[in-house]
CSV table of C-alpha atoms in Angstrom, one decimal:
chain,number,residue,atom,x,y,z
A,20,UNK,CA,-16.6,4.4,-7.1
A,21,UNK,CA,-13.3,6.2,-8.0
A,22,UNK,CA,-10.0,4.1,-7.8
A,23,UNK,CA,-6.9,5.9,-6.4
A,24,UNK,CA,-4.4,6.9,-8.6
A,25,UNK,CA,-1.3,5.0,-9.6
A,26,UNK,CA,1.1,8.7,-7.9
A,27,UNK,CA,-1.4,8.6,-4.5
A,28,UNK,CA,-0.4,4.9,-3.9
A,29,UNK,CA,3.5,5.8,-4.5
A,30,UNK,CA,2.4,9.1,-1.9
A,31,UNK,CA,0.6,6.8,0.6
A,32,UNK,CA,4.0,3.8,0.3
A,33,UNK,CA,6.2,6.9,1.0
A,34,UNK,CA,3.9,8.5,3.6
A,35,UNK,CA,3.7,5.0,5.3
A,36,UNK,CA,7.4,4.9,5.3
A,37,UNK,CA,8.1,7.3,7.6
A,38,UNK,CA,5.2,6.3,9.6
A,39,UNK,CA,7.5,3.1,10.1
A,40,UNK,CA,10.2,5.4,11.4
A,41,UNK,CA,8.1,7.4,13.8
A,42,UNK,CA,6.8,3.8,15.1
A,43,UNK,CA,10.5,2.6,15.9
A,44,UNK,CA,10.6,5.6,18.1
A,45,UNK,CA,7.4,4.6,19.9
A,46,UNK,CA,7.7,1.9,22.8
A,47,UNK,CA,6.9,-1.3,21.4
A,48,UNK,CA,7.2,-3.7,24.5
A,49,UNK,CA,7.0,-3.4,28.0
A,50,UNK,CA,7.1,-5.8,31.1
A,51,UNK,CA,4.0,-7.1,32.3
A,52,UNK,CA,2.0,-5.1,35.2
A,53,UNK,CA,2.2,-6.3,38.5
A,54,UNK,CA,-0.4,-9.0,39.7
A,55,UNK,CA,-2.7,-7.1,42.2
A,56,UNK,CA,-4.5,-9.2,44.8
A,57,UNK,CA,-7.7,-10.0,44.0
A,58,UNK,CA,-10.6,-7.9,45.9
A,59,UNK,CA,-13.6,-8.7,43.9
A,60,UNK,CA,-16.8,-7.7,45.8
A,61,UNK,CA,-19.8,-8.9,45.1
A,62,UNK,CA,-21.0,-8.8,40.9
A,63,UNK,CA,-17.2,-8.1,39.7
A,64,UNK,CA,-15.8,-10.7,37.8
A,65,UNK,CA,-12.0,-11.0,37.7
A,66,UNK,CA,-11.3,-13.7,34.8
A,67,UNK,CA,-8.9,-13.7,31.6
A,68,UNK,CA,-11.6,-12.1,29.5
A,69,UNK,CA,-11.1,-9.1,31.4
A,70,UNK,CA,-7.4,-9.6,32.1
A,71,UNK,CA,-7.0,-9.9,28.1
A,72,UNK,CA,-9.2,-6.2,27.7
A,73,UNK,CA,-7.1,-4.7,30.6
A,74,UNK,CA,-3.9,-5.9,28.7
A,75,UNK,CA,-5.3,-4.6,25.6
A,76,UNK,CA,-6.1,-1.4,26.7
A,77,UNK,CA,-2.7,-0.5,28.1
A,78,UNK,CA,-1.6,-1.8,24.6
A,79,UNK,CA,-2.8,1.0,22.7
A,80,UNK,CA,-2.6,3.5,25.3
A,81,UNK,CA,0.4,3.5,27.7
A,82,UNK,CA,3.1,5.1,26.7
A,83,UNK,CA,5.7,3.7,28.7
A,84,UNK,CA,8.0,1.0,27.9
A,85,UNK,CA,11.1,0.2,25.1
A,86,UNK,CA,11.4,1.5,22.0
A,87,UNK,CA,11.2,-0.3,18.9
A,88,UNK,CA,14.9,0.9,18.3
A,89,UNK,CA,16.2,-0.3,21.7
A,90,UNK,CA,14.3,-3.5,21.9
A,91,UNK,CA,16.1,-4.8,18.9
A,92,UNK,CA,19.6,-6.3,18.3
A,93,UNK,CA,19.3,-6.3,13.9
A,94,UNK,CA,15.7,-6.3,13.1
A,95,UNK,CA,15.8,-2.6,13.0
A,96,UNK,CA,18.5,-2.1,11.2
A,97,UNK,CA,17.2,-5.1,8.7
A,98,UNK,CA,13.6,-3.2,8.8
A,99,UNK,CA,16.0,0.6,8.1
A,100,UNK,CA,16.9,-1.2,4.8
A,101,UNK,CA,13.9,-2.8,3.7
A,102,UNK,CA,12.4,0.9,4.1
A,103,UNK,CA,15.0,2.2,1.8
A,104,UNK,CA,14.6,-0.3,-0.9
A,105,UNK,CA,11.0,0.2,-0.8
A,106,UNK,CA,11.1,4.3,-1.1
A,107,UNK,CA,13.9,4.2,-4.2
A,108,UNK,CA,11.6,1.3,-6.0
A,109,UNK,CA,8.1,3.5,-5.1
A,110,UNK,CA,10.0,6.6,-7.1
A,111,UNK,CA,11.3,4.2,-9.7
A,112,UNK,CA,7.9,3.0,-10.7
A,113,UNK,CA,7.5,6.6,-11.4
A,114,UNK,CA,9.6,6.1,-14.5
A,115,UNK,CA,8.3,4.0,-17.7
A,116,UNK,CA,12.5,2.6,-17.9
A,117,UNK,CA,11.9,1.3,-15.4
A,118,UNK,CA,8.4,0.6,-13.9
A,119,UNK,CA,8.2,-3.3,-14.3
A,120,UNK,CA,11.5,-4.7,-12.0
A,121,UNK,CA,10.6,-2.0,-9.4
A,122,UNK,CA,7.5,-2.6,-9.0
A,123,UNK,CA,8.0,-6.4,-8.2
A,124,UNK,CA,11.5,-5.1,-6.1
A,125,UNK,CA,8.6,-3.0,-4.2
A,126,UNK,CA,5.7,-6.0,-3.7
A,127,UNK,CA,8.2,-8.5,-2.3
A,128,UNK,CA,10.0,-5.8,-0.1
A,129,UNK,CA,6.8,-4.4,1.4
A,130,UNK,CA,5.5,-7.9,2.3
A,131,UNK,CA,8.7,-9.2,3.7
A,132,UNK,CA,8.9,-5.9,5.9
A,133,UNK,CA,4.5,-6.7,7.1
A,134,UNK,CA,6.2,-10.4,7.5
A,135,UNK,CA,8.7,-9.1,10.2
A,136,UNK,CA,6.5,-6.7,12.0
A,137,UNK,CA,4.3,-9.5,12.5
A,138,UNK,CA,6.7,-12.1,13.9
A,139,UNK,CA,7.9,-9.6,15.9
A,140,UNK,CA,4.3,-8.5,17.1
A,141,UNK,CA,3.2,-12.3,17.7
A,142,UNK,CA,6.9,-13.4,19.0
A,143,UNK,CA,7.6,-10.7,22.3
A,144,UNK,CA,10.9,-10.3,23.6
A,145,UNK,CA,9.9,-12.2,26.9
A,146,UNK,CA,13.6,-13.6,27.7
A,147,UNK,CA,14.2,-9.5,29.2
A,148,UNK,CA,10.6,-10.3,30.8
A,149,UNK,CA,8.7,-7.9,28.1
A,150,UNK,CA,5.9,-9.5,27.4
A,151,UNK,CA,3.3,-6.9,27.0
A,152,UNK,CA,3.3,-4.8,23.5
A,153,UNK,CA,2.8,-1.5,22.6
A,154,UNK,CA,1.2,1.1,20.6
A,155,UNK,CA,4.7,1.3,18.4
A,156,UNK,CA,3.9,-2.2,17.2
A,157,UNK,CA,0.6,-1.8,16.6
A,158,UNK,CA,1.4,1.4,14.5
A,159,UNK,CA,4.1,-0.6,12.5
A,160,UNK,CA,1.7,-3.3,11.9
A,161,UNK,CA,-0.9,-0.7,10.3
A,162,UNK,CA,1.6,1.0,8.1
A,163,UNK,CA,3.2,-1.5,6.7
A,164,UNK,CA,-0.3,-3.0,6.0
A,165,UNK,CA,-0.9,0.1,3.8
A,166,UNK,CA,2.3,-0.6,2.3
A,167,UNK,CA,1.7,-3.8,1.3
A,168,UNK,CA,-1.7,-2.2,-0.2
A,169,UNK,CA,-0.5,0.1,-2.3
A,170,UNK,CA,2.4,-2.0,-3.4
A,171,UNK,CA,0.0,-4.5,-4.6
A,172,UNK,CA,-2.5,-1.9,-6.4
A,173,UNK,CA,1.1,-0.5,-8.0
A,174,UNK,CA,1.8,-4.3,-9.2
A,175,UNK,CA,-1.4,-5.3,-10.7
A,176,UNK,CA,-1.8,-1.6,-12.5
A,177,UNK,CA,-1.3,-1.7,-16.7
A,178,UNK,CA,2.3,-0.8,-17.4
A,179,UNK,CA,2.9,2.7,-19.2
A,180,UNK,CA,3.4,2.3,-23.0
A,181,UNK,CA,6.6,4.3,-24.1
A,182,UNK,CA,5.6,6.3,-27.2
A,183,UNK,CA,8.1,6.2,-30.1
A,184,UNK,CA,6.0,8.0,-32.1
A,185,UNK,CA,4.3,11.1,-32.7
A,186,UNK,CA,1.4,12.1,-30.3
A,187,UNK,CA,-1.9,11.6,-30.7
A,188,UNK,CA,-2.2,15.7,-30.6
A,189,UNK,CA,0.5,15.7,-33.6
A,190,UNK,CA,-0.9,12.4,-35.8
A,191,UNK,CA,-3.6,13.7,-38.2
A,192,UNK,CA,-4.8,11.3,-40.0
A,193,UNK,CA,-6.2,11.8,-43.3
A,194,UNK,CA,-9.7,11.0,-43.4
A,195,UNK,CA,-11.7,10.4,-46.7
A,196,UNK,CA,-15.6,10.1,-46.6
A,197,UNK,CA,-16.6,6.9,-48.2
A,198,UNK,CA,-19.2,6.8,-50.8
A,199,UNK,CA,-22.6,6.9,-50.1
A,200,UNK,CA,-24.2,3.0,-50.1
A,201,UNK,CA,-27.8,2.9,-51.7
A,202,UNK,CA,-28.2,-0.9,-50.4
A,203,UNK,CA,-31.5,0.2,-48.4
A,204,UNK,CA,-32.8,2.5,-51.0
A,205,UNK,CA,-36.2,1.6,-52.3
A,206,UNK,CA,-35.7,1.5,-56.4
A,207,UNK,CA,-36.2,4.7,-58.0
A,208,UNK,CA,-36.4,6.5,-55.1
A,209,UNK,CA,-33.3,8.6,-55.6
A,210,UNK,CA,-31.4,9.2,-58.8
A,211,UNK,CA,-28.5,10.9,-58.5
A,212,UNK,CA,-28.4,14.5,-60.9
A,213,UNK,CA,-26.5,13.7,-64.0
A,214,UNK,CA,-24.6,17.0,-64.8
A,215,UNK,CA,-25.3,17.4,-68.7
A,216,UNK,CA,-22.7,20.6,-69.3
């Protein structure tokens, strides 16, 4: 099976970045619905299995609520610069100067920025009584999962050699045949021509 390539992972870390960005402008949060009174006829079950798939699917699929710019006081700013860092150190692994200190810059970044999208997933704003998530959160959570990803296939990748000198298109080497070996000759089985003139 083909591996991707060291440029797609740098394409999918930038691609992913802006995928964060579009997910701060998605509702993350939301309060939770209203309590309706129970009318369950006969065979429906009302229980917090179903409450939990309810929940879940106004999760992904509601589009009301606040936006992950609005819901925070500094975690979006603090996620804005985490993004940054992470685009200028997936270009800079781009270059063999320097390849190595951005590509662990890049690894810790991307995980401390999947670190904070998952406190902030688990740990809802419920003191402004919004409790229920949203698709924005989810999104974040999935991009900077590929992030991390790709950061991680950058990081364990061989580093690029600098060359100092020539190519191997310019080294020609010169090459001299060695001279034939009659170890595995049977005796008198070939004699050589002795040139008499």
């Amino acid at each position: 099976m083909r591996t991707i390539g060291f440029r797609s992972n740098v394409l999918f870390i930038l691609a992913a970045a802006f995928g964060l960005l579009a997910a701060l402008g998605r509702p993350w949060y939301a309060p939770a619905q209203a309590q309706l009174p129970s009318e369950a006829g006969i065979g429906d079950v009302n229980g917090p299995i179903e409450g939990f798939f309810s929940r879940l699917g106004r999760e992904v699929s509601s589009t009301g609520g606040t936006k992950g710019w609005d819901a925070f006081t500094s975690t979006d700013t603090i996620l804005s610069v985490l993004l940054a860092i992470a685009v200028i150190t997936a270009l800079g692994t781009l270059s063999a100067a320097t390849e190595q200190p951005c590509r662990e810059i890049l690894r810790l970044v991307t995980l401390a920025m999947l670190g904070i999208v998952v406190v902030k997933l688990v740990n809802t704003p419920d003191a402004h009584g919004l409790v229920e998530r949203r698709q924005g959160a989810w999104i974040a959570l999935g991009v900077t999962g590929i992030m991390v990803s790709s950061a991680s296939t950058l990081y364990a990748a061989p580093l690029t050699r600098r060359h100092s000198g020539p190519s191997l298109n310019e080294y020609q080497p010169h090459l001299v045949a060695p001279p034939r070996s009659t170890t595995f000759d049977s005796p008198g089985a070939h004699v050589p021509p002795v040139d008499r003139y």
